[in-house]
Amino acid sequence: MKLKEFAKQLGLSPTTVSRALSGYPEVSEKTRKRFRR
């Protein structure tokens, strides 16, 4: 699955998903939890 497709399924931007994958501190814990599910 491509990043854009995954982001669309989560209802997040591709940038946010990329940052969550990379461990950026700007991504909120709530978003990280949503991403992990």
XYZ file of N, CA, C and O in Angstrom:
148
model
N 0.848 -1.170 0.000
C 0.000 0.000 0.000
C 0.892 1.231 0.000
O 1.899 1.294 0.686
N 0.479 2.192 -0.754
C 1.232 3.439 -0.840
C 0.829 4.379 0.288
O -0.267 4.284 0.834
N 1.733 5.274 0.617
C 1.515 6.212 1.716
C 0.251 7.033 1.508
O -0.526 7.210 2.445
N 0.023 7.512 0.302
C -1.171 8.335 0.030
C -2.449 7.537 0.268
O -3.416 8.055 0.819
N -2.456 6.281 -0.139
C -3.638 5.425 0.061
C -3.879 5.188 1.554
O -5.010 5.246 2.021
N -2.804 4.905 2.268
C -2.907 4.665 3.707
C -3.415 5.910 4.422
O -4.313 5.831 5.267
N -2.881 7.065 4.061
C -3.307 8.326 4.668
C -4.787 8.577 4.408
O -5.520 8.999 5.307
N -5.220 8.293 3.195
C -6.624 8.509 2.848
C -7.530 7.614 3.683
O -8.575 8.049 4.172
N -7.144 6.364 3.897
C -7.929 5.443 4.721
C -8.030 5.929 6.164
O -9.049 5.741 6.819
N -6.960 6.532 6.650
C -6.945 7.031 8.028
C -7.610 8.392 8.169
O -7.872 8.834 9.276
N -7.817 9.068 7.051
C -8.363 10.418 7.095
C -7.333 11.433 7.543
O -7.671 12.456 8.141
N -6.065 11.140 7.251
C -4.965 12.032 7.606
C -4.245 12.452 6.338
O -4.373 11.816 5.301
N -3.455 13.496 6.461
C -2.668 13.918 5.305
C -1.459 13.000 5.154
O -0.967 12.441 6.138
N -0.966 12.846 3.929
C 0.247 12.046 3.727
C 1.433 12.579 4.538
O 2.252 11.800 5.027
N 1.492 13.877 4.703
C 2.581 14.476 5.488
C 2.515 14.027 6.937
O 3.530 13.662 7.531
N 1.324 14.022 7.509
C 1.160 13.601 8.896
C 1.533 12.137 9.062
O 2.220 11.766 10.021
N 1.107 11.292 8.141
C 1.438 9.868 8.216
C 2.951 9.679 8.110
O 3.550 8.920 8.876
N 3.576 10.387 7.198
C 5.019 10.297 7.044
C 5.738 10.722 8.322
O 6.680 10.058 8.761
N 5.278 11.798 8.912
C 5.901 12.286 10.151
C 5.672 11.316 11.307
O 6.554 11.113 12.139
N 4.503 10.718 11.358
C 4.227 9.733 12.412
C 5.146 8.521 12.247
O 5.676 7.997 13.233
N 5.346 8.081 11.025
C 6.241 6.958 10.757
C 7.680 7.285 11.148
O 8.406 6.407 11.627
N 8.059 8.525 10.948
C 9.432 8.947 11.226
C 9.655 9.345 12.674
O 10.782 9.618 13.071
N 8.587 9.411 13.453
C 8.722 9.731 14.869
C 8.871 11.206 15.185
O 9.410 11.561 16.232
N 8.391 12.064 14.324
C 8.471 13.503 14.571
C 7.692 13.868 15.836
O 6.578 13.393 16.035
N 8.251 14.713 16.693
C 7.569 15.099 17.926
C 6.352 15.999 17.692
O 5.516 16.147 18.588
N 6.229 16.596 16.498
C 5.101 17.478 16.211
C 3.778 16.718 16.086
O 2.710 17.308 16.143
N 3.855 15.410 15.899
C 2.647 14.596 15.738
C 2.113 14.274 17.130
O 2.836 13.737 17.974
N 0.842 14.593 17.366
C 0.258 14.395 18.689
C 0.140 12.913 19.032
O 0.076 12.051 18.149
N 0.097 12.630 20.304
C -0.036 11.247 20.766
C -1.361 10.647 20.301
O -1.435 9.470 19.954
N -2.399 11.457 20.274
C -3.711 10.997 19.795
C -3.612 10.515 18.344
O -4.149 9.463 17.988
N -2.916 11.272 17.523
C -2.746 10.893 16.117
C -1.877 9.646 15.985
O -2.168 8.759 15.200
N -0.848 9.533 16.810
C 0.011 8.341 16.789
C -0.803 7.082 17.136
O -0.638 6.042 16.504
N -1.670 7.194 18.122
C -2.493 6.051 18.515
C -3.435 5.656 17.372
O -3.614 4.486 17.088
N -4.013 6.656 16.731
C -4.913 6.413 15.599
C -4.156 5.737 14.462
O -4.640 4.818 13.822
N -2.948 6.186 14.243
C -2.094 5.649 13.193
C -1.733 4.179 13.481
O -1.728 3.352 12.582
N -1.447 3.855 14.715
C -1.038 2.489 15.082
C -2.154 1.473 14.922
O -1.900 0.310 14.665
N -3.397 1.906 15.115
C -4.528 0.990 14.977
C -4.652 0.594 13.551
O -4.782 -0.414 13.089
